[in-house]
Amino acid sequence: MSAPLDPQLVLGAYSVGVFPMADARDADGVYWVEPRRRAVLPLDGFRLSQSLRKTIAADRFTVTVDRAFGEVIQLCAESVPGRPETWINPGIEQVFHTLHALGFAHSVECWEGERLAGGLYGLALGRAFFGESMVSRARDASKVALAHLVARMNAGGYELLDCQFMTDHLASLGATEISRADYVSLLEGALAGAVGADASPAAAGDFFRLERVAGASSPDGETTVVSGPVAGKDIVQLLVHKS
């Protein structure tokens, strides 16, 4: 197809386990994919190595959310040695910008000073998050972004982290591969009550609850909202508690 992607069509596709891809960065259209085997990352199964734990706790990267959505997706779409082509074409990029403006698409960014060192982006729907792509321009940047995402999902009541296709990188972090039937069952559970004519906002995950959870142990004993990046030590505590 060459017409612009319709945001509602894309949301509907994800709700039944289908997502768009392109053959190349400059491809005119997309094709729709429903893998026979699906990679998911159990939210209680993230593998937090000692070295990664130290990196996160030391706040080596400043981690933000939705601060630079466009920059993250552009970084993910860049050609790099070993990966000359990408499946993110202008149509996919444009519709995700729209979905971001509508509150469905989000990014997690890792910064070294003012330099974007890596991150990820994806789509939140119901209690599911569909990871689209992640990228590193510094060692461990994508791992740190994924760790922050898993902690955020646990804090926000999410149930499913869809990674689409299995890679060695994802497997090392705890991702597993399941059948299409098992994936659809998990997806239906994660979307129950959150999509469709009888959808309730209360049935959806809260992508920004982490900022309130991290502020719950303030010195005065009252819950506060964290206005800046969540400290790495809080991310580690959430991950250790859930794994």
PDB file of C-alpha atoms in Angstrom:
ATOM      1  CA  MET A   1       0.000   0.000   0.000  1.00  0.00           C
ATOM      2  CA  SER A   2       1.236   3.523  -0.745  1.00  0.00           C
ATOM      3  CA  ALA A   3      -1.474   5.668   0.904  1.00  0.00           C
ATOM      4  CA  PRO A   4      -0.630   7.214   4.294  1.00  0.00           C
ATOM      5  CA  LEU A   5      -1.154   4.818   7.176  1.00  0.00           C
ATOM      6  CA  ASP A   6      -4.317   5.511   9.125  1.00  0.00           C
ATOM      7  CA  PRO A   7      -3.665   5.655  12.901  1.00  0.00           C
ATOM      8  CA  GLN A   8      -6.907   3.858  13.746  1.00  0.00           C
ATOM      9  CA  LEU A   9      -6.084   1.118  11.252  1.00  0.00           C
ATOM     10  CA  VAL A  10      -2.682   0.674  12.883  1.00  0.00           C
ATOM     11  CA  LEU A  11      -4.193   0.523  16.371  1.00  0.00           C
ATOM     12  CA  GLY A  12      -6.702  -2.037  15.183  1.00  0.00           C
ATOM     13  CA  ALA A  13      -3.951  -4.130  13.637  1.00  0.00           C
ATOM     14  CA  TYR A  14      -1.907  -4.187  16.841  1.00  0.00           C
ATOM     15  CA  SER A  15      -4.992  -5.151  18.830  1.00  0.00           C
ATOM     16  CA  VAL A  16      -5.205  -8.405  16.852  1.00  0.00           C
ATOM     17  CA  GLY A  17      -1.466  -9.125  16.750  1.00  0.00           C
ATOM     18  CA  VAL A  18      -0.520  -7.604  13.375  1.00  0.00           C
ATOM     19  CA  PHE A  19       1.973  -4.813  12.724  1.00  0.00           C
ATOM     20  CA  PRO A  20       3.387  -2.947   9.675  1.00  0.00           C
ATOM     21  CA  MET A  21       6.905  -3.183   8.283  1.00  0.00           C
ATOM     22  CA  ALA A  22       8.624  -1.880   5.162  1.00  0.00           C
ATOM     23  CA  ASP A  23      11.201  -3.555   2.929  1.00  0.00           C
ATOM     24  CA  ALA A  24      13.574  -0.595   3.175  1.00  0.00           C
ATOM     25  CA  ARG A  25      13.892   2.937   4.468  1.00  0.00           C
ATOM     26  CA  ASP A  26      12.851   4.396   1.114  1.00  0.00           C
ATOM     27  CA  ALA A  27      10.056   1.885   0.413  1.00  0.00           C
ATOM     28  CA  ASP A  28       6.803   3.463  -0.757  1.00  0.00           C
ATOM     29  CA  GLY A  29       4.523   1.120   1.168  1.00  0.00           C
ATOM     30  CA  VAL A  30       4.339  -1.412   3.974  1.00  0.00           C
ATOM     31  CA  TYR A  31       3.311  -5.003   4.460  1.00  0.00           C
ATOM     32  CA  TRP A  32       1.507  -6.464   7.458  1.00  0.00           C
ATOM     33  CA  VAL A  33       3.189  -9.055   9.652  1.00  0.00           C
ATOM     34  CA  GLU A  34       1.827 -11.676  12.045  1.00  0.00           C
ATOM     35  CA  PRO A  35       4.774 -13.872  13.101  1.00  0.00           C
ATOM     36  CA  ARG A  36       4.208 -17.568  13.671  1.00  0.00           C
ATOM     37  CA  ARG A  37       6.592 -17.319  16.612  1.00  0.00           C
ATOM     38  CA  ARG A  38       6.498 -14.206  18.774  1.00  0.00           C
ATOM     39  CA  ALA A  39       9.116 -12.809  21.111  1.00  0.00           C
ATOM     40  CA  VAL A  40       7.822 -11.511  24.440  1.00  0.00           C
ATOM     41  CA  LEU A  41       9.656 -10.406  27.553  1.00  0.00           C
ATOM     42  CA  PRO A  42       7.963 -11.581  30.769  1.00  0.00           C
ATOM     43  CA  LEU A  43       7.788  -8.581  33.073  1.00  0.00           C
ATOM     44  CA  ASP A  44       8.960 -10.669  36.029  1.00  0.00           C
ATOM     45  CA  GLY A  45      11.769 -12.237  34.020  1.00  0.00           C
ATOM     46  CA  PHE A  46      14.047  -9.363  33.030  1.00  0.00           C
ATOM     47  CA  ARG A  47      17.660 -10.504  33.446  1.00  0.00           C
ATOM     48  CA  LEU A  48      19.477  -7.849  35.393  1.00  0.00           C
ATOM     49  CA  SER A  49      23.163  -8.736  35.336  1.00  0.00           C
ATOM     50  CA  GLN A  50      25.480  -7.362  37.998  1.00  0.00           C
ATOM     51  CA  SER A  51      27.211  -5.114  35.489  1.00  0.00           C
ATOM     52  CA  LEU A  52      23.923  -3.735  34.140  1.00  0.00           C
ATOM     53  CA  ARG A  53      22.645  -3.221  37.680  1.00  0.00           C
ATOM     54  CA  LYS A  54      25.714  -1.134  38.488  1.00  0.00           C
ATOM     55  CA  THR A  55      25.344   0.894  35.296  1.00  0.00           C
ATOM     56  CA  ILE A  56      21.694   1.688  36.060  1.00  0.00           C
ATOM     57  CA  ALA A  57      22.234   2.421  39.768  1.00  0.00           C
ATOM     58  CA  ALA A  58      25.145   4.737  38.977  1.00  0.00           C
ATOM     59  CA  ASP A  59      22.939   6.772  36.621  1.00  0.00           C
ATOM     60  CA  ARG A  60      25.534   6.523  33.879  1.00  0.00           C
ATOM     61  CA  PHE A  61      22.802   7.658  31.496  1.00  0.00           C
ATOM     62  CA  THR A  62      20.126  10.242  32.141  1.00  0.00           C
ATOM     63  CA  VAL A  63      16.934   8.428  31.160  1.00  0.00           C
ATOM     64  CA  THR A  64      13.861  10.336  30.025  1.00  0.00           C
ATOM     65  CA  VAL A  65      10.484   9.470  28.525  1.00  0.00           C
ATOM     66  CA  ASP A  66       8.858  11.168  25.527  1.00  0.00           C
ATOM     67  CA  ARG A  67      11.428  13.962  25.568  1.00  0.00           C
ATOM     68  CA  ALA A  68      12.754  13.201  22.079  1.00  0.00           C
ATOM     69  CA  PHE A  69      10.351  10.808  20.371  1.00  0.00           C
ATOM     70  CA  GLY A  70      11.222  12.012  16.880  1.00  0.00           C
ATOM     71  CA  GLU A  71      14.954  11.767  17.494  1.00  0.00           C
ATOM     72  CA  VAL A  72      14.640   8.217  18.802  1.00  0.00           C
ATOM     73  CA  ILE A  73      12.676   6.961  15.822  1.00  0.00           C
ATOM     74  CA  GLN A  74      15.130   8.674  13.455  1.00  0.00           C
ATOM     75  CA  LEU A  75      18.043   7.049  15.253  1.00  0.00           C
ATOM     76  CA  CYS A  76      16.343   3.656  15.019  1.00  0.00           C
ATOM     77  CA  ALA A  77      15.817   4.179  11.282  1.00  0.00           C
ATOM     78  CA  GLU A  78      19.440   5.057  10.505  1.00  0.00           C
ATOM     79  CA  SER A  79      21.616   2.703   8.472  1.00  0.00           C
ATOM     80  CA  VAL A  80      24.640   1.463  10.390  1.00  0.00           C
ATOM     81  CA  PRO A  81      27.465  -0.981   9.588  1.00  0.00           C
ATOM     82  CA  GLY A  82      26.054  -4.475   9.714  1.00  0.00           C
ATOM     83  CA  ARG A  83      22.505  -3.193   9.191  1.00  0.00           C
ATOM     84  CA  PRO A  84      22.434  -1.206   5.957  1.00  0.00           C
ATOM     85  CA  GLU A  85      18.649  -1.345   5.646  1.00  0.00           C
ATOM     86  CA  THR A  86      15.803  -0.648   8.036  1.00  0.00           C
ATOM     87  CA  TRP A  87      12.112  -1.528   8.057  1.00  0.00           C
ATOM     88  CA  ILE A  88      11.093   1.965   9.249  1.00  0.00           C
ATOM     89  CA  ASN A  89      10.017   3.926   6.186  1.00  0.00           C
ATOM     90  CA  PRO A  90       8.529   7.466   6.132  1.00  0.00           C
ATOM     91  CA  GLY A  91       4.984   6.104   6.305  1.00  0.00           C
ATOM     92  CA  ILE A  92       5.664   4.189   9.506  1.00  0.00           C
ATOM     93  CA  GLU A  93       7.589   7.113  10.947  1.00  0.00           C
ATOM     94  CA  GLN A  94       4.741   9.523  10.158  1.00  0.00           C
ATOM     95  CA  VAL A  95       1.973   7.390  11.637  1.00  0.00           C
ATOM     96  CA  PHE A  96       3.970   6.844  14.822  1.00  0.00           C
ATOM     97  CA  HIS A  97       4.417  10.583  15.180  1.00  0.00           C
ATOM     98  CA  THR A  98       0.636  10.864  14.997  1.00  0.00           C
ATOM     99  CA  LEU A  99       0.168   8.031  17.494  1.00  0.00           C
ATOM    100  CA  HIS A 100       2.639   9.757  19.789  1.00  0.00           C
ATOM    101  CA  ALA A 101       0.635  12.987  19.574  1.00  0.00           C
ATOM    102  CA  LEU A 102      -2.496  10.971  20.411  1.00  0.00           C
ATOM    103  CA  GLY A 103      -0.817   9.505  23.511  1.00  0.00           C
ATOM    104  CA  PHE A 104      -0.368   5.929  22.286  1.00  0.00           C
ATOM    105  CA  ALA A 105       3.284   5.877  21.196  1.00  0.00           C
ATOM    106  CA  HIS A 106       6.133   6.522  23.613  1.00  0.00           C
ATOM    107  CA  SER A 107       9.897   6.666  23.674  1.00  0.00           C
ATOM    108  CA  VAL A 108      12.528   6.033  26.325  1.00  0.00           C
ATOM    109  CA  GLU A 109      15.743   8.005  25.820  1.00  0.00           C
ATOM    110  CA  CYS A 110      19.241   7.540  27.236  1.00  0.00           C
ATOM    111  CA  TRP A 111      21.418  10.651  27.302  1.00  0.00           C
ATOM    112  CA  GLU A 112      25.100  11.279  27.807  1.00  0.00           C
ATOM    113  CA  GLY A 113      25.022  14.958  28.602  1.00  0.00           C
ATOM    114  CA  GLU A 114      23.121  16.512  25.703  1.00  0.00           C
ATOM    115  CA  ARG A 115      23.886  13.608  23.344  1.00  0.00           C
ATOM    116  CA  LEU A 116      21.212  11.021  22.645  1.00  0.00           C
ATOM    117  CA  ALA A 117      23.081   7.771  23.256  1.00  0.00           C
ATOM    118  CA  GLY A 118      20.245   5.355  22.591  1.00  0.00           C
ATOM    119  CA  GLY A 119      16.713   4.399  23.469  1.00  0.00           C
ATOM    120  CA  LEU A 120      13.581   2.688  22.243  1.00  0.00           C
ATOM    121  CA  TYR A 121      10.059   3.443  21.108  1.00  0.00           C
ATOM    122  CA  GLY A 122       6.820   1.558  20.872  1.00  0.00           C
ATOM    123  CA  LEU A 123       3.056   1.559  21.231  1.00  0.00           C
ATOM    124  CA  ALA A 124       1.034   1.326  24.447  1.00  0.00           C
ATOM    125  CA  LEU A 125      -2.457  -0.110  24.161  1.00  0.00           C
ATOM    126  CA  GLY A 126      -4.474  -1.415  27.071  1.00  0.00           C
ATOM    127  CA  ARG A 127      -2.078  -3.243  29.368  1.00  0.00           C
ATOM    128  CA  ALA A 128       0.272  -4.140  26.510  1.00  0.00           C
ATOM    129  CA  PHE A 129       3.329  -2.385  25.166  1.00  0.00           C
ATOM    130  CA  PHE A 130       4.465  -3.240  21.648  1.00  0.00           C
ATOM    131  CA  GLY A 131       8.193  -2.583  21.388  1.00  0.00           C
ATOM    132  CA  GLU A 132       9.027  -1.384  17.898  1.00  0.00           C
ATOM    133  CA  SER A 133      12.759  -0.748  17.866  1.00  0.00           C
ATOM    134  CA  MET A 134      15.659   0.055  20.159  1.00  0.00           C
ATOM    135  CA  VAL A 135      19.042   1.513  19.426  1.00  0.00           C
ATOM    136  CA  SER A 136      22.434   2.085  21.039  1.00  0.00           C
ATOM    137  CA  ARG A 137      25.077   4.630  20.176  1.00  0.00           C
ATOM    138  CA  ALA A 138      26.905   3.915  23.439  1.00  0.00           C
ATOM    139  CA  ARG A 139      27.530   0.660  25.266  1.00  0.00           C
ATOM    140  CA  ASP A 140      24.496  -0.640  27.198  1.00  0.00           C
ATOM    141  CA  ALA A 141      22.253   2.288  26.225  1.00  0.00           C
ATOM    142  CA  SER A 142      19.499   0.096  24.769  1.00  0.00           C
ATOM    143  CA  LYS A 143      19.740  -2.317  27.725  1.00  0.00           C
ATOM    144  CA  VAL A 144      19.288   0.548  30.164  1.00  0.00           C
ATOM    145  CA  ALA A 145      16.327   1.875  28.159  1.00  0.00           C
ATOM    146  CA  LEU A 146      14.692  -1.557  28.176  1.00  0.00           C
ATOM    147  CA  ALA A 147      15.284  -1.949  31.916  1.00  0.00           C
ATOM    148  CA  HIS A 148      13.593   1.392  32.529  1.00  0.00           C
ATOM    149  CA  LEU A 149      10.702   0.349  30.290  1.00  0.00           C
ATOM    150  CA  VAL A 150      10.183  -2.932  32.175  1.00  0.00           C
ATOM    151  CA  ALA A 151      10.232  -1.111  35.525  1.00  0.00           C
ATOM    152  CA  ARG A 152       7.754   1.429  34.146  1.00  0.00           C
ATOM    153  CA  MET A 153       5.448  -1.309  32.916  1.00  0.00           C
ATOM    154  CA  ASN A 154       5.551  -3.127  36.233  1.00  0.00           C
ATOM    155  CA  ALA A 155       4.750   0.092  38.082  1.00  0.00           C
ATOM    156  CA  GLY A 156       1.934   0.922  35.652  1.00  0.00           C
ATOM    157  CA  GLY A 157       0.045  -2.373  35.774  1.00  0.00           C
ATOM    158  CA  TYR A 158       1.014  -3.689  32.340  1.00  0.00           C
ATOM    159  CA  GLU A 159       0.906  -7.397  31.514  1.00  0.00           C
ATOM    160  CA  LEU A 160       2.508  -7.878  28.093  1.00  0.00           C
ATOM    161  CA  LEU A 161       5.742  -6.631  26.542  1.00  0.00           C
ATOM    162  CA  ASP A 162       5.752  -7.643  22.880  1.00  0.00           C
ATOM    163  CA  CYS A 163       9.220  -7.744  21.294  1.00  0.00           C
ATOM    164  CA  GLN A 164       8.012  -9.019  17.884  1.00  0.00           C
ATOM    165  CA  PHE A 165      11.027 -11.080  16.735  1.00  0.00           C
ATOM    166  CA  MET A 166      13.579 -12.895  18.883  1.00  0.00           C
ATOM    167  CA  THR A 167      17.220 -11.805  18.766  1.00  0.00           C
ATOM    168  CA  ASP A 168      20.254 -12.909  20.753  1.00  0.00           C
ATOM    169  CA  HIS A 169      20.262  -9.480  22.391  1.00  0.00           C
ATOM    170  CA  LEU A 170      16.669  -9.839  23.592  1.00  0.00           C
ATOM    171  CA  ALA A 171      17.209 -13.450  24.681  1.00  0.00           C
ATOM    172  CA  SER A 172      20.125 -12.362  26.869  1.00  0.00           C
ATOM    173  CA  LEU A 173      17.761  -9.973  28.659  1.00  0.00           C
ATOM    174  CA  GLY A 174      15.096 -12.578  29.341  1.00  0.00           C
ATOM    175  CA  ALA A 175      12.889 -12.584  26.243  1.00  0.00           C
ATOM    176  CA  THR A 176      11.272 -15.839  25.241  1.00  0.00           C
ATOM    177  CA  GLU A 177       9.593 -17.075  22.075  1.00  0.00           C
ATOM    178  CA  ILE A 178       6.006 -18.326  22.082  1.00  0.00           C
ATOM    179  CA  SER A 179       3.528 -19.588  19.521  1.00  0.00           C
ATOM    180  CA  ARG A 180       1.068 -17.349  17.716  1.00  0.00           C
ATOM    181  CA  ALA A 181      -1.825 -18.962  19.626  1.00  0.00           C
ATOM    182  CA  ASP A 182      -0.194 -18.355  22.998  1.00  0.00           C
ATOM    183  CA  TYR A 183       0.601 -14.789  22.022  1.00  0.00           C
ATOM    184  CA  VAL A 184      -2.991 -14.078  20.994  1.00  0.00           C
ATOM    185  CA  SER A 185      -4.169 -15.429  24.341  1.00  0.00           C
ATOM    186  CA  LEU A 186      -1.795 -13.115  26.222  1.00  0.00           C
ATOM    187  CA  LEU A 187      -2.785 -10.199  23.999  1.00  0.00           C
ATOM    188  CA  GLU A 188      -6.500 -10.726  24.549  1.00  0.00           C
ATOM    189  CA  GLY A 189      -5.924 -10.762  28.308  1.00  0.00           C
ATOM    190  CA  ALA A 190      -3.848  -7.572  28.191  1.00  0.00           C
ATOM    191  CA  LEU A 191      -6.472  -5.742  26.132  1.00  0.00           C
ATOM    192  CA  ALA A 192      -9.571  -7.039  27.940  1.00  0.00           C
ATOM    193  CA  GLY A 193     -11.780  -4.151  28.974  1.00  0.00           C
ATOM    194  CA  ALA A 194      -9.338  -1.590  27.576  1.00  0.00           C
ATOM    195  CA  VAL A 195     -10.290  -1.563  23.889  1.00  0.00           C
ATOM    196  CA  GLY A 196     -13.567  -1.798  22.001  1.00  0.00           C
ATOM    197  CA  ALA A 197     -16.973  -0.243  22.432  1.00  0.00           C
ATOM    198  CA  ASP A 198     -17.108  -0.936  26.184  1.00  0.00           C
ATOM    199  CA  ALA A 199     -13.531   0.147  26.885  1.00  0.00           C
ATOM    200  CA  SER A 200     -12.754   1.685  30.252  1.00  0.00           C
ATOM    201  CA  PRO A 201      -9.725   3.921  30.876  1.00  0.00           C
ATOM    202  CA  ALA A 202      -9.319   2.171  34.228  1.00  0.00           C
ATOM    203  CA  ALA A 203      -8.555  -1.088  32.402  1.00  0.00           C
ATOM    204  CA  ALA A 204      -5.500   0.345  30.662  1.00  0.00           C
ATOM    205  CA  GLY A 205      -1.962   0.540  31.978  1.00  0.00           C
ATOM    206  CA  ASP A 206      -0.651   3.796  33.409  1.00  0.00           C
ATOM    207  CA  PHE A 207       2.549   4.581  31.509  1.00  0.00           C
ATOM    208  CA  PHE A 208       3.487   7.436  33.845  1.00  0.00           C
ATOM    209  CA  ARG A 209       2.712   5.864  37.221  1.00  0.00           C
ATOM    210  CA  LEU A 210       6.426   5.173  37.757  1.00  0.00           C
ATOM    211  CA  GLU A 211       7.018   8.853  38.512  1.00  0.00           C
ATOM    212  CA  ARG A 212       4.488   8.643  41.360  1.00  0.00           C
ATOM    213  CA  VAL A 213       5.782   5.304  42.654  1.00  0.00           C
ATOM    214  CA  ALA A 214       9.358   6.602  42.702  1.00  0.00           C
ATOM    215  CA  GLY A 215       8.226   9.634  44.679  1.00  0.00           C
ATOM    216  CA  ALA A 216       6.307   7.594  47.253  1.00  0.00           C
ATOM    217  CA  SER A 217       9.202   7.451  49.738  1.00  0.00           C
ATOM    218  CA  SER A 218       9.705  11.192  50.080  1.00  0.00           C
ATOM    219  CA  PRO A 219      11.215  12.486  53.363  1.00  0.00           C
ATOM    220  CA  ASP A 220       7.902  13.916  54.599  1.00  0.00           C
ATOM    221  CA  GLY A 221       6.184  10.555  54.121  1.00  0.00           C
ATOM    222  CA  GLU A 222       3.771  11.834  51.501  1.00  0.00           C
ATOM    223  CA  THR A 223       3.490  10.687  47.919  1.00  0.00           C
ATOM    224  CA  THR A 224       5.080  13.121  45.496  1.00  0.00           C
ATOM    225  CA  VAL A 225       5.360  13.207  41.743  1.00  0.00           C
ATOM    226  CA  VAL A 226       8.869  12.974  40.346  1.00  0.00           C
ATOM    227  CA  SER A 227       9.206  15.774  37.819  1.00  0.00           C
ATOM    228  CA  GLY A 228      12.567  14.718  36.402  1.00  0.00           C
ATOM    229  CA  PRO A 229      14.228  11.420  35.482  1.00  0.00           C
ATOM    230  CA  VAL A 230      13.628   8.541  37.901  1.00  0.00           C
ATOM    231  CA  ALA A 231      16.791   7.587  39.788  1.00  0.00           C
ATOM    232  CA  GLY A 232      18.565   4.447  38.696  1.00  0.00           C
ATOM    233  CA  LYS A 233      18.511   2.984  42.212  1.00  0.00           C
ATOM    234  CA  ASP A 234      14.698   3.114  42.138  1.00  0.00           C
ATOM    235  CA  ILE A 235      14.666   1.290  38.805  1.00  0.00           C
ATOM    236  CA  VAL A 236      16.941  -1.425  40.215  1.00  0.00           C
ATOM    237  CA  GLN A 237      14.701  -1.854  43.264  1.00  0.00           C
ATOM    238  CA  LEU A 238      11.610  -2.289  41.096  1.00  0.00           C
ATOM    239  CA  LEU A 239      13.330  -4.821  38.862  1.00  0.00           C
ATOM    240  CA  VAL A 240      14.805  -6.844  41.718  1.00  0.00           C
ATOM    241  CA  HIS A 241      11.445  -6.884  43.472  1.00  0.00           C
ATOM    242  CA  LYS A 242       9.647  -8.257  40.407  1.00  0.00           C
ATOM    243  CA  SER A 243      12.247 -10.788  39.223  1.00  0.00           C
TER     244      SER A 243
END
